[in-house]
mmCIF file of C-alpha atoms in Angstrom:
data_model
loop_
_atom_site.group_PDB
_atom_site.id
_atom_site.type_symbol
_atom_site.label_atom_id
_atom_site.label_comp_id
_atom_site.label_asym_id
_atom_site.label_seq_id
_atom_site.Cartn_x
_atom_site.Cartn_y
_atom_site.Cartn_z
ATOM 1 C CA MET A 46 12.714 -55.761 -66.763
ATOM 2 C CA GLN A 47 13.975 -55.601 -62.759
ATOM 3 C CA GLU A 48 16.943 -57.345 -61.808
ATOM 4 C CA GLN A 49 16.856 -60.514 -59.909
ATOM 5 C CA ARG A 50 16.183 -59.783 -56.469
ATOM 6 C CA ALA A 51 17.736 -60.955 -53.639
ATOM 7 C CA ILE A 52 15.887 -63.441 -50.861
ATOM 8 C CA THR A 53 16.698 -60.897 -48.060
ATOM 9 C CA ASP A 54 14.232 -58.284 -49.731
ATOM 10 C CA TRP A 55 10.982 -59.979 -48.459
ATOM 11 C CA LEU A 56 10.753 -60.626 -45.047
ATOM 12 C CA PRO A 57 11.487 -64.004 -43.201
ATOM 13 C CA LEU A 58 9.455 -66.394 -43.922
ATOM 14 C CA THR A 59 11.842 -69.634 -43.049
ATOM 15 C CA MET A 60 14.459 -70.256 -40.303
ATOM 16 C CA LYS A 61 16.499 -70.183 -42.870
ATOM 17 C CA GLU A 62 15.757 -66.753 -44.069
ATOM 18 C CA VAL A 63 15.499 -65.767 -40.416
ATOM 19 C CA GLN A 64 19.375 -66.940 -40.457
ATOM 20 C CA ASN A 65 20.509 -65.123 -43.633
ATOM 21 C CA ARG A 66 20.096 -61.799 -41.894
ATOM 22 C CA GLY A 67 22.578 -62.658 -39.196
ATOM 23 C CA TRP A 68 19.496 -62.873 -36.546
ATOM 24 C CA ASN A 69 19.322 -65.054 -34.023
ATOM 25 C CA GLU A 70 15.965 -63.390 -32.591
ATOM 26 C CA ILE A 71 12.475 -62.825 -33.703
ATOM 27 C CA ASP A 72 11.185 -59.396 -31.943
ATOM 28 C CA VAL A 73 7.710 -59.866 -33.563
ATOM 29 C CA VAL A 74 5.690 -62.473 -35.453
ATOM 30 C CA LEU A 75 2.961 -62.389 -37.293
ATOM 31 C CA ILE A 76 0.256 -65.160 -38.271
ATOM 32 C CA SER A 77 -1.756 -64.586 -41.548
ATOM 33 C CA GLY A 78 -4.264 -66.546 -42.943
ATOM 34 C CA ASP A 79 -3.318 -65.508 -46.017
ATOM 35 C CA ALA A 80 -0.017 -66.221 -48.441
ATOM 36 C CA TYR A 81 2.657 -63.674 -48.191
ATOM 37 C CA VAL A 82 2.460 -61.078 -50.843
ATOM 38 C CA ASP A 83 4.827 -58.168 -50.705
ATOM 39 C CA HIS A 84 2.758 -55.777 -51.438
ATOM 40 C CA PRO A 85 0.822 -52.116 -50.011
ATOM 41 C CA ALA A 86 -2.777 -53.967 -50.603
ATOM 42 C CA PHE A 87 -1.571 -56.731 -48.639
ATOM 43 C CA GLY A 88 -2.273 -56.253 -44.296
ATOM 44 C CA THR A 89 0.210 -58.484 -43.201
ATOM 45 C CA ALA A 90 2.675 -56.826 -45.287
ATOM 46 C CA VAL A 91 2.290 -53.267 -44.860
ATOM 47 C CA ILE A 92 2.109 -54.352 -40.732
ATOM 48 C CA GLY A 93 5.787 -56.271 -41.001
ATOM 49 C CA ARG A 94 6.996 -53.686 -43.132
ATOM 50 C CA ILE A 95 5.901 -50.820 -40.025
ATOM 51 C CA ILE A 96 7.567 -53.291 -37.557
ATOM 52 C CA GLU A 97 11.168 -53.266 -39.854
ATOM 53 C CA ASP A 98 10.511 -49.831 -40.201
ATOM 54 C CA GLU A 99 11.017 -49.136 -36.428
ATOM 55 C CA GLY A 100 13.351 -51.385 -35.933
ATOM 56 C CA PHE A 101 12.183 -54.557 -35.084
ATOM 57 C CA LYS A 102 13.741 -58.204 -36.782
ATOM 58 C CA VAL A 103 9.602 -59.505 -37.788
ATOM 59 C CA ALA A 104 8.887 -62.694 -39.625
ATOM 60 C CA ILE A 105 6.105 -63.934 -41.226
ATOM 61 C CA VAL A 106 4.499 -68.037 -40.595
ATOM 62 C CA ALA A 107 1.870 -67.525 -43.333
ATOM 63 C CA GLN A 108 -1.449 -69.867 -43.557
ATOM 64 C CA PRO A 109 -0.194 -72.195 -41.122
ATOM 65 C CA ASN A 110 -1.308 -76.158 -40.842
ATOM 66 C CA TRP A 111 -3.535 -75.413 -37.994
ATOM 67 C CA LYS A 112 -3.929 -79.554 -37.849
ATOM 68 C CA ASP A 113 -0.599 -81.145 -37.525
ATOM 69 C CA ASP A 114 1.483 -81.236 -34.292
ATOM 70 C CA LEU A 115 1.548 -77.453 -35.238
ATOM 71 C CA ARG A 116 5.286 -77.190 -35.910
ATOM 72 C CA ASP A 117 4.187 -74.078 -38.704
ATOM 73 C CA PHE A 118 3.233 -72.030 -35.042
ATOM 74 C CA LYS A 119 6.793 -72.674 -33.442
ATOM 75 C CA LYS A 120 8.903 -72.736 -36.498
ATOM 76 C CA PHE A 121 10.404 -69.595 -35.000
ATOM 77 C CA GLY A 122 10.249 -70.580 -31.428
ATOM 78 C CA LYS A 123 8.804 -67.627 -28.553
ATOM 79 C CA PRO A 124 9.214 -64.204 -30.068
ATOM 80 C CA LYS A 125 10.440 -61.065 -27.937
ATOM 81 C CA TYR A 126 7.363 -58.658 -27.004
ATOM 82 C CA PHE A 127 4.635 -60.512 -28.963
ATOM 83 C CA PHE A 128 2.725 -62.961 -31.756
ATOM 84 C CA GLY A 129 0.913 -60.621 -34.094
ATOM 85 C CA VAL A 130 -2.793 -62.726 -36.044
ATOM 86 C CA THR A 131 -5.146 -62.007 -39.164
ATOM 87 C CA ALA A 132 -6.811 -64.154 -41.165
ATOM 88 C CA GLY A 133 -5.859 -62.021 -43.622
ATOM 89 C CA CYS A 134 -7.393 -59.213 -45.965
ATOM 90 C CA MET A 135 -11.416 -61.297 -45.494
ATOM 91 C CA ASP A 136 -13.122 -62.335 -42.849
ATOM 92 C CA SER A 137 -12.368 -66.086 -43.271
ATOM 93 C CA MET A 138 -15.918 -67.045 -43.034
ATOM 94 C CA VAL A 139 -16.558 -64.664 -45.954
ATOM 95 C CA ASN A 140 -13.860 -66.123 -46.762
ATOM 96 C CA HIS A 141 -15.119 -69.260 -47.353
ATOM 97 C CA TYR A 142 -18.690 -69.719 -47.640
ATOM 98 C CA THR A 143 -21.131 -68.353 -50.207
ATOM 99 C CA ALA A 144 -24.204 -66.350 -49.392
ATOM 100 C CA ASN A 145 -26.005 -69.605 -49.309
ATOM 101 C CA LYS A 146 -23.624 -70.952 -47.011
ATOM 102 C CA ARG A 147 -22.201 -72.988 -49.505
ATOM 103 C CA LEU A 148 -18.431 -74.029 -49.207
ATOM 104 C CA ARG A 149 -16.649 -72.008 -51.376
ATOM 105 C CA SER A 150 -14.241 -73.989 -54.243
ATOM 106 C CA THR A 151 -11.446 -71.003 -53.961
ATOM 107 C CA ASP A 152 -9.719 -69.184 -52.194
ATOM 108 C CA ALA A 153 -8.592 -65.666 -54.434
ATOM 109 C CA TYR A 154 -5.257 -65.229 -51.499
ATOM 110 C CA THR A 155 -3.680 -68.825 -51.343
ATOM 111 C CA PRO A 156 -1.330 -69.699 -54.703
ATOM 112 C CA GLY A 157 -3.151 -71.306 -57.342
ATOM 113 C CA GLY A 158 -6.431 -69.955 -54.985
ATOM 114 C CA GLU A 159 -6.355 -73.329 -53.124
ATOM 115 C CA ALA A 160 -9.307 -73.608 -50.169
ATOM 116 C CA GLY A 161 -8.956 -75.011 -47.649
ATOM 117 C CA PHE A 162 -5.955 -72.762 -46.327
ATOM 118 C CA ARG A 163 -6.869 -71.298 -43.102
ATOM 119 C CA PRO A 164 -9.561 -72.718 -40.390
ATOM 120 C CA ASP A 165 -12.971 -71.394 -39.887
ATOM 121 C CA TYR A 166 -13.045 -68.537 -37.492
ATOM 122 C CA ALA A 167 -9.258 -67.963 -38.128
ATOM 123 C CA THR A 168 -8.357 -65.134 -35.318
ATOM 124 C CA ILE A 169 -9.318 -67.454 -32.758
ATOM 125 C CA VAL A 170 -8.045 -70.442 -34.038
ATOM 126 C CA TYR A 171 -4.509 -69.321 -34.586
ATOM 127 C CA SER A 172 -4.762 -66.891 -30.867
ATOM 128 C CA LYS A 173 -6.158 -70.075 -29.005
ATOM 129 C CA ILE A 174 -3.430 -71.601 -29.851
ATOM 130 C CA LEU A 175 -0.297 -69.602 -29.452
ATOM 131 C CA LYS A 176 -2.178 -69.056 -26.069
ATOM 132 C CA GLU A 177 -1.413 -73.059 -25.357
ATOM 133 C CA LEU A 178 1.751 -73.051 -27.118
ATOM 134 C CA TYR A 179 2.901 -69.736 -25.475
ATOM 135 C CA PRO A 180 1.111 -68.781 -22.962
ATOM 136 C CA ASP A 181 3.326 -66.522 -21.176
ATOM 137 C CA VAL A 182 3.972 -64.556 -24.479
ATOM 138 C CA PRO A 183 1.776 -61.472 -25.669
ATOM 139 C CA VAL A 184 -0.916 -61.829 -28.524
ATOM 140 C CA LEU A 185 -2.347 -59.284 -30.368
ATOM 141 C CA ILE A 186 -5.143 -59.830 -33.090
ATOM 142 C CA GLY A 187 -6.091 -57.168 -35.839
ATOM 143 C CA GLY A 188 -7.351 -56.854 -39.304
ATOM 144 C CA ILE A 189 -11.090 -57.217 -40.665
ATOM 145 C CA GLU A 190 -12.340 -60.156 -39.191
ATOM 146 C CA ALA A 191 -11.028 -58.746 -35.550
ATOM 147 C CA SER A 192 -11.997 -55.063 -36.350
ATOM 148 C CA LEU A 193 -15.491 -55.755 -37.618
ATOM 149 C CA ARG A 194 -15.990 -58.390 -34.481
ATOM 150 C CA ARG A 195 -14.834 -56.361 -31.470
ATOM 151 C CA VAL A 196 -18.292 -55.718 -29.700
ATOM 152 C CA THR A 197 -21.415 -58.590 -29.307
ATOM 153 C CA HIS A 198 -22.087 -58.916 -33.423
ATOM 154 C CA TYR A 199 -24.415 -61.280 -34.910
ATOM 155 C CA ASP A 200 -22.527 -64.238 -37.063
ATOM 156 C CA TYR A 201 -24.547 -65.149 -39.873
ATOM 157 C CA TRP A 202 -23.080 -68.603 -40.457
ATOM 158 C CA ALA A 203 -23.705 -69.808 -36.700
ATOM 159 C CA ASP A 204 -27.136 -67.884 -37.151
ATOM 160 C CA LYS A 205 -26.223 -65.962 -33.729
ATOM 161 C CA LEU A 206 -24.991 -63.642 -31.557
ATOM 162 C CA PHE A 207 -21.349 -64.267 -30.669
ATOM 163 C CA PRO A 208 -19.394 -62.404 -27.682
ATOM 164 C CA SER A 209 -16.905 -59.995 -28.290
ATOM 165 C CA ILE A 210 -14.013 -61.977 -30.460
ATOM 166 C CA LEU A 211 -11.531 -60.885 -27.570
ATOM 167 C CA GLU A 212 -13.398 -63.328 -25.565
ATOM 168 C CA ASP A 213 -13.602 -66.856 -27.335
ATOM 169 C CA SER A 214 -9.795 -66.009 -28.919
ATOM 170 C CA LYS A 215 -7.875 -65.276 -25.627
ATOM 171 C CA ALA A 216 -6.019 -62.205 -26.852
ATOM 172 C CA ASP A 217 -4.686 -60.139 -25.069
ATOM 173 C CA LEU A 218 -5.148 -57.157 -26.525
ATOM 174 C CA LEU A 219 -7.169 -55.885 -30.266
ATOM 175 C CA VAL A 220 -6.505 -53.571 -32.432
ATOM 176 C CA TYR A 221 -9.873 -52.221 -34.977
ATOM 177 C CA GLY A 222 -9.294 -50.024 -37.723
ATOM 178 C CA MET A 223 -6.399 -49.289 -39.704
ATOM 179 C CA GLY A 224 -3.271 -50.553 -37.691
ATOM 180 C CA ASP A 225 -0.642 -48.223 -39.025
ATOM 181 C CA GLN A 226 -0.918 -45.172 -36.007
ATOM 182 C CA PRO A 227 -1.342 -47.883 -33.033
ATOM 183 C CA LEU A 228 1.024 -49.819 -33.964
ATOM 184 C CA ARG A 229 3.899 -46.946 -34.555
ATOM 185 C CA ASP A 230 2.753 -45.876 -30.666
ATOM 186 C CA MET A 231 2.479 -49.492 -29.221
ATOM 187 C CA LEU A 232 6.611 -50.059 -31.190
ATOM 188 C CA LYS A 233 8.014 -47.461 -30.068
ATOM 189 C CA LEU A 234 6.354 -47.863 -26.261
ATOM 190 C CA LEU A 235 8.246 -51.252 -25.954
ATOM 191 C CA LYS A 236 11.159 -50.208 -27.391
ATOM 192 C CA LYS A 237 11.383 -47.776 -23.910
ATOM 193 C CA GLY A 238 10.412 -51.294 -22.131
ATOM 194 C CA VAL A 239 7.067 -50.077 -21.195
ATOM 195 C CA PRO A 240 5.692 -53.637 -20.814
ATOM 196 C CA PHE A 241 2.688 -54.946 -23.442
ATOM 197 C CA SER A 242 0.503 -55.250 -20.348
ATOM 198 C CA ASN A 243 0.802 -51.039 -20.366
ATOM 199 C CA LEU A 244 -0.279 -50.678 -23.702
ATOM 200 C CA GLU A 245 -4.123 -50.359 -23.166
ATOM 201 C CA THR A 246 -4.164 -46.658 -23.011
ATOM 202 C CA ILE A 247 -3.309 -45.901 -26.456
ATOM 203 C CA LYS A 248 -5.382 -45.193 -28.609
ATOM 204 C CA GLN A 249 -8.032 -47.558 -31.608
ATOM 205 C CA VAL A 250 -7.260 -50.717 -28.762
ATOM 206 C CA ALA A 251 -9.460 -52.887 -27.315
ATOM 207 C CA PHE A 252 -8.988 -55.409 -24.357
ATOM 208 C CA LEU A 253 -10.961 -57.000 -21.823
ATOM 209 C CA GLN A 254 -10.786 -56.674 -18.148
ATOM 210 C CA ASP A 255 -12.150 -57.339 -14.790
ATOM 211 C CA LYS A 256 -15.641 -55.790 -13.926
ATOM 212 C CA SER A 257 -14.302 -55.259 -10.699
ATOM 213 C CA GLU A 258 -11.313 -52.848 -12.082
ATOM 214 C CA GLU A 259 -11.423 -49.629 -12.847
ATOM 215 C CA LEU A 260 -11.333 -48.321 -16.611
ATOM 216 C CA PRO A 261 -7.305 -46.898 -17.162
ATOM 217 C CA LYS A 262 -7.816 -43.020 -16.497
ATOM 218 C CA ASN A 263 -7.610 -40.930 -19.184
ATOM 219 C CA LYS A 264 -9.492 -37.259 -18.407
ATOM 220 C CA ASN A 265 -9.578 -36.485 -21.911
ATOM 221 C CA TRP A 266 -11.840 -39.618 -22.991
ATOM 222 C CA GLU A 267 -15.720 -39.197 -21.875
ATOM 223 C CA THR A 268 -17.210 -42.393 -21.932
ATOM 224 C CA VAL A 269 -20.637 -44.423 -23.630
ATOM 225 C CA ALA A 270 -21.225 -47.526 -21.711
ATOM 226 C CA LEU A 271 -22.917 -50.682 -24.703
ATOM 227 C CA SER A 272 -25.896 -52.941 -23.598
ATOM 228 C CA SER A 273 -23.957 -55.984 -22.274
ATOM 229 C CA HIS A 274 -23.744 -59.171 -24.171
ATOM 230 C CA GLU A 275 -26.616 -60.671 -21.685
ATOM 231 C CA ASP A 276 -28.909 -58.202 -22.845
ATOM 232 C CA CYS A 277 -28.594 -57.839 -26.495
ATOM 233 C CA LEU A 278 -29.064 -61.383 -26.627
ATOM 234 C CA GLU A 279 -32.181 -61.036 -25.207
ATOM 235 C CA ASP A 280 -33.179 -58.212 -27.081
ATOM 236 C CA LYS A 281 -32.867 -57.135 -30.074
ATOM 237 C CA ILE A 282 -33.894 -53.586 -30.299
ATOM 238 C CA LYS A 283 -30.323 -53.787 -27.482
ATOM 239 C CA TYR A 284 -28.463 -54.922 -29.945
ATOM 240 C CA ALA A 285 -29.398 -52.366 -32.790
ATOM 241 C CA ALA A 286 -29.408 -49.459 -30.532
ATOM 242 C CA ASN A 287 -25.124 -51.236 -29.792
ATOM 243 C CA PHE A 288 -24.437 -51.220 -33.465
ATOM 244 C CA LYS A 289 -25.546 -47.548 -34.399
ATOM 245 C CA ILE A 290 -23.614 -46.251 -30.944
ATOM 246 C CA VAL A 291 -19.832 -48.413 -32.138
ATOM 247 C CA GLU A 292 -21.081 -47.246 -35.996
ATOM 248 C CA VAL A 293 -21.190 -42.856 -35.093
ATOM 249 C CA GLU A 294 -18.125 -42.962 -32.306
ATOM 250 C CA SER A 295 -15.654 -44.917 -35.131
ATOM 251 C CA ASN A 296 -16.534 -42.326 -37.692
ATOM 252 C CA LYS A 297 -16.083 -38.898 -35.240
ATOM 253 C CA TRP A 298 -12.982 -35.864 -35.009
ATOM 254 C CA ASP A 299 -13.387 -36.640 -31.052
ATOM 255 C CA ALA A 300 -14.998 -39.785 -30.416
ATOM 256 C CA ARG A 301 -16.331 -41.406 -27.211
ATOM 257 C CA ARG A 302 -13.647 -44.378 -24.979
ATOM 258 C CA ILE A 303 -17.021 -47.389 -25.347
ATOM 259 C CA THR A 304 -17.437 -50.874 -22.668
ATOM 260 C CA GLN A 305 -19.597 -52.948 -22.841
ATOM 261 C CA ASP A 306 -20.357 -56.320 -20.173
ATOM 262 C CA ILE A 307 -19.874 -59.537 -21.059
ATOM 263 C CA GLY A 308 -20.042 -61.779 -18.160
ATOM 264 C CA ASN A 309 -17.745 -60.654 -15.319
ATOM 265 C CA LYS A 310 -16.113 -58.676 -18.076
ATOM 266 C CA ARG A 311 -15.768 -55.694 -19.376
ATOM 267 C CA LEU A 312 -15.113 -54.917 -22.848
ATOM 268 C CA VAL A 313 -13.178 -51.360 -23.022
ATOM 269 C CA ILE A 314 -12.788 -50.189 -26.821
ATOM 270 C CA ASN A 315 -10.825 -46.737 -27.193
ATOM 271 C CA PRO A 316 -11.276 -43.846 -28.821
ATOM 272 C CA PRO A 317 -10.215 -44.490 -32.607
ATOM 273 C CA TYR A 318 -7.497 -41.951 -33.291
ATOM 274 C CA LYS A 319 -7.969 -38.801 -36.318
ATOM 275 C CA THR A 320 -7.728 -39.667 -40.296
ATOM 276 C CA MET A 321 -3.851 -39.977 -41.008
ATOM 277 C CA THR A 322 -2.079 -37.046 -42.422
ATOM 278 C CA GLU A 323 -0.660 -37.159 -45.671
ATOM 279 C CA ALA A 324 2.934 -37.586 -44.966
ATOM 280 C CA GLU A 325 1.660 -40.549 -42.158
ATOM 281 C CA ILE A 326 -0.191 -42.310 -45.475
ATOM 282 C CA ASP A 327 2.616 -41.824 -47.459
ATOM 283 C CA ARG A 328 5.072 -43.438 -44.955
ATOM 284 C CA SER A 329 2.640 -46.973 -44.890
ATOM 285 C CA PHE A 330 3.288 -46.275 -48.972
ATOM 286 C CA ASP A 331 6.721 -45.793 -49.260
ATOM 287 C CA LEU A 332 8.328 -48.653 -47.581
ATOM 288 C CA PRO A 333 10.504 -50.678 -49.452
ATOM 289 C CA TYR A 334 7.991 -53.683 -50.890
ATOM 290 C CA THR A 335 9.002 -56.252 -53.227
ATOM 291 C CA ARG A 336 5.588 -55.475 -54.739
ATOM 292 C CA LEU A 337 5.666 -58.967 -55.520
ATOM 293 C CA PRO A 338 4.702 -62.852 -54.216
ATOM 294 C CA HIS A 339 7.755 -65.087 -52.112
ATOM 295 C CA PRO A 340 9.120 -66.995 -54.316
ATOM 296 C CA LYS A 341 8.722 -69.657 -51.807
ATOM 297 C CA TYR A 342 4.794 -69.536 -54.322
ATOM 298 C CA LYS A 343 6.953 -69.681 -57.276
ATOM 299 C CA LYS A 344 5.954 -73.629 -58.238
ATOM 300 C CA ARG A 345 2.468 -73.905 -56.630
ATOM 301 C CA GLY A 346 0.224 -71.061 -59.159
ATOM 302 C CA ALA A 347 -0.428 -67.144 -59.330
ATOM 303 C CA ILE A 348 -2.056 -65.997 -56.379
ATOM 304 C CA PRO A 349 -5.452 -64.203 -57.502
ATOM 305 C CA ALA A 350 -5.805 -61.351 -55.463
ATOM 306 C CA TYR A 351 -2.257 -60.234 -56.320
ATOM 307 C CA ASP A 352 -3.262 -60.908 -60.130
ATOM 308 C CA MET A 353 -5.656 -58.455 -59.813
ATOM 309 C CA ILE A 354 -4.086 -55.587 -58.083
ATOM 310 C CA LYS A 355 -0.779 -55.530 -58.990
ATOM 311 C CA PHE A 356 -0.717 -53.138 -62.346
ATOM 312 C CA SER A 357 -3.456 -50.959 -59.930
ATOM 313 C CA VAL A 358 -2.213 -48.228 -57.618
ATOM 314 C CA ASN A 359 -4.184 -47.018 -54.356
ATOM 315 C CA MET A 360 -4.323 -43.334 -53.710
ATOM 316 C CA HIS A 361 -6.391 -43.453 -50.847
ATOM 317 C CA ARG A 362 -8.291 -44.936 -48.514
ATOM 318 C CA GLY A 363 -11.260 -44.572 -46.250
ATOM 319 C CA CYS A 364 -14.776 -44.409 -47.729
ATOM 320 C CA PHE A 365 -17.636 -42.400 -47.018
ATOM 321 C CA GLY A 366 -20.379 -43.920 -48.978
ATOM 322 C CA GLY A 367 -21.434 -46.199 -45.899
ATOM 323 C CA CYS A 368 -23.206 -48.807 -47.801
ATOM 324 C CA SER A 369 -24.823 -51.582 -45.651
ATOM 325 C CA PHE A 370 -24.048 -54.200 -47.672
ATOM 326 C CA CYS A 371 -19.994 -52.870 -47.634
ATOM 327 C CA THR A 372 -17.743 -53.064 -44.660
ATOM 328 C CA ILE A 373 -15.357 -50.839 -46.200
ATOM 329 C CA SER A 374 -16.899 -47.714 -44.001
ATOM 330 C CA ALA A 375 -16.413 -49.754 -41.260
ATOM 331 C CA HIS A 376 -12.830 -50.443 -40.768
ATOM 332 C CA GLN A 377 -11.391 -47.739 -42.516
ATOM 333 C CA GLY A 378 -13.304 -45.173 -41.666
ATOM 334 C CA LYS A 379 -15.250 -42.397 -43.270
ATOM 335 C CA PHE A 380 -13.359 -39.815 -43.893
ATOM 336 C CA ILE A 381 -10.552 -40.063 -46.838
ATOM 337 C CA ALA A 382 -6.744 -40.574 -46.310
ATOM 338 C CA SER A 383 -4.736 -39.312 -49.443
ATOM 339 C CA ARG A 384 -1.677 -39.817 -50.541
ATOM 340 C CA SER A 385 0.736 -37.339 -52.064
ATOM 341 C CA GLU A 386 0.771 -37.092 -55.650
ATOM 342 C CA LYS A 387 4.551 -37.434 -54.934
ATOM 343 C CA SER A 388 4.471 -40.744 -53.385
ATOM 344 C CA ILE A 389 1.755 -41.897 -56.347
ATOM 345 C CA LEU A 390 3.531 -40.645 -58.535
ATOM 346 C CA ASN A 391 7.099 -43.259 -57.558
ATOM 347 C CA GLU A 392 4.524 -45.517 -57.076
ATOM 348 C CA VAL A 393 3.574 -46.176 -60.640
ATOM 349 C CA GLU A 394 7.032 -45.561 -61.925
ATOM 350 C CA GLU A 395 7.711 -48.773 -60.034
ATOM 351 C CA VAL A 396 4.871 -50.296 -61.480
ATOM 352 C CA VAL A 397 6.720 -49.600 -64.980
ATOM 353 C CA ASN A 398 9.801 -51.621 -63.940
ATOM 354 C CA HIS A 399 7.267 -54.269 -62.733
ATOM 355 C CA PRO A 400 8.778 -57.762 -64.694
ATOM 356 C CA GLU A 401 5.390 -58.348 -66.276
ATOM 357 C CA PHE A 402 4.298 -55.210 -66.353
ATOM 358 C CA LYS A 403 1.744 -54.591 -70.448
ATOM 359 C CA GLY A 404 2.539 -51.255 -70.625
ATOM 360 C CA TYR A 405 -1.317 -50.270 -68.959
ATOM 361 C CA ILE A 406 -2.023 -49.420 -65.279
ATOM 362 C CA SER A 407 -5.493 -51.000 -64.226
ATOM 363 C CA ASP A 408 -6.765 -48.880 -61.815
ATOM 364 C CA LEU A 409 -5.838 -45.505 -60.117
ATOM 365 C CA GLY A 410 -8.330 -45.295 -56.760
ATOM 366 C CA GLY A 411 -8.850 -45.939 -53.242
ATOM 367 C CA PRO A 412 -11.141 -49.283 -52.303
ATOM 368 C CA SER A 413 -13.721 -48.649 -53.463
ATOM 369 C CA ALA A 414 -14.974 -45.594 -55.902
ATOM 370 C CA ASN A 415 -12.184 -42.607 -56.245
ATOM 371 C CA MET A 416 -12.485 -40.610 -53.608
ATOM 372 C CA TYR A 417 -9.304 -39.123 -54.221
ATOM 373 C CA LYS A 418 -8.586 -35.793 -51.323
ATOM 374 C CA MET A 419 -12.441 -35.349 -50.643
ATOM 375 C CA LYS A 420 -13.524 -33.721 -47.906
ATOM 376 C CA GLY A 421 -16.041 -31.703 -46.046
ATOM 377 C CA LYS A 422 -16.672 -27.699 -46.875
ATOM 378 C CA ASP A 423 -16.354 -27.219 -43.174
ATOM 379 C CA GLU A 424 -14.606 -30.192 -41.119
ATOM 380 C CA ASP A 425 -16.049 -28.244 -38.033
ATOM 381 C CA ILE A 426 -19.358 -29.919 -38.498
ATOM 382 C CA CYS A 427 -17.956 -33.161 -38.641
#
């Protein structure tokens, strides 16, 4: 059995936990549509631990109430650097509705599987609230909902095309795909005193600028322009052509910067980072996760998404399948980033020491099938 853990082993969820650490200011506040499970399969935990690893004070607001006096959004006050916003591990609309547009009765990322703890279009709702409460604090959005809605996109539930989520959310910056690499570079720059508004030069981010402004200079990047949002509303073929460009550029060793006009603004999407090296992906997985839900959920019941993966080990990210019904390739990329055997075996050891371990590991693999260390025979072709 594991020894009893101290509450300070988790990232703080309450002001009392912040005070327990002797902090009088928080550098970054993360707002998430999921309950907080401190495990490398849950994006908020990974992002929080990376921020902590870079020497910043971070706190989490998990599943804030957006219908009351908004006290959850105010409980930590104004962070020194920025708010980070995610709808959670799923797009909030996929989380809420079936393919028949019926409301789901459960939510796998909430204690007791209870539904109703996050709004529709959660990233937009959270971001707008923060912009009203703290207009001068930058908001950074990420996670699968923000990532896959970064350009003009078809929303199945509204049955219409929406512009980039940056337009509707009023957020300052969007990180697409897996955020480990851009986030570390951002934090290093912020630590040096670079203002948040100058982070638009980092790879794998998207932002809006006035059409009258010049694109940030970068002699290493070619730029490709998509059909404007207004053109997409008029012509389905132009919309489809846009989608192809985004898909192709997201999976190149050396991608182009993408732009798209939306009214009098221009969306700018910087090229992605190259696939994480073994050392980089190990660094994310080897952070000091408790691998347990936060203790505050004890009386509210089990978190189904956590129960499913607590005895499994994720060995890689990415999937080269590119299946039309699945977003893993679109979000994690088609190149496989694999962990070292040492990192995997260390995690296996932690699973074995889990207080509820039954004697078997339920799964060793990746986000879809097991593609561990698979890659093209000749990567020059890639």
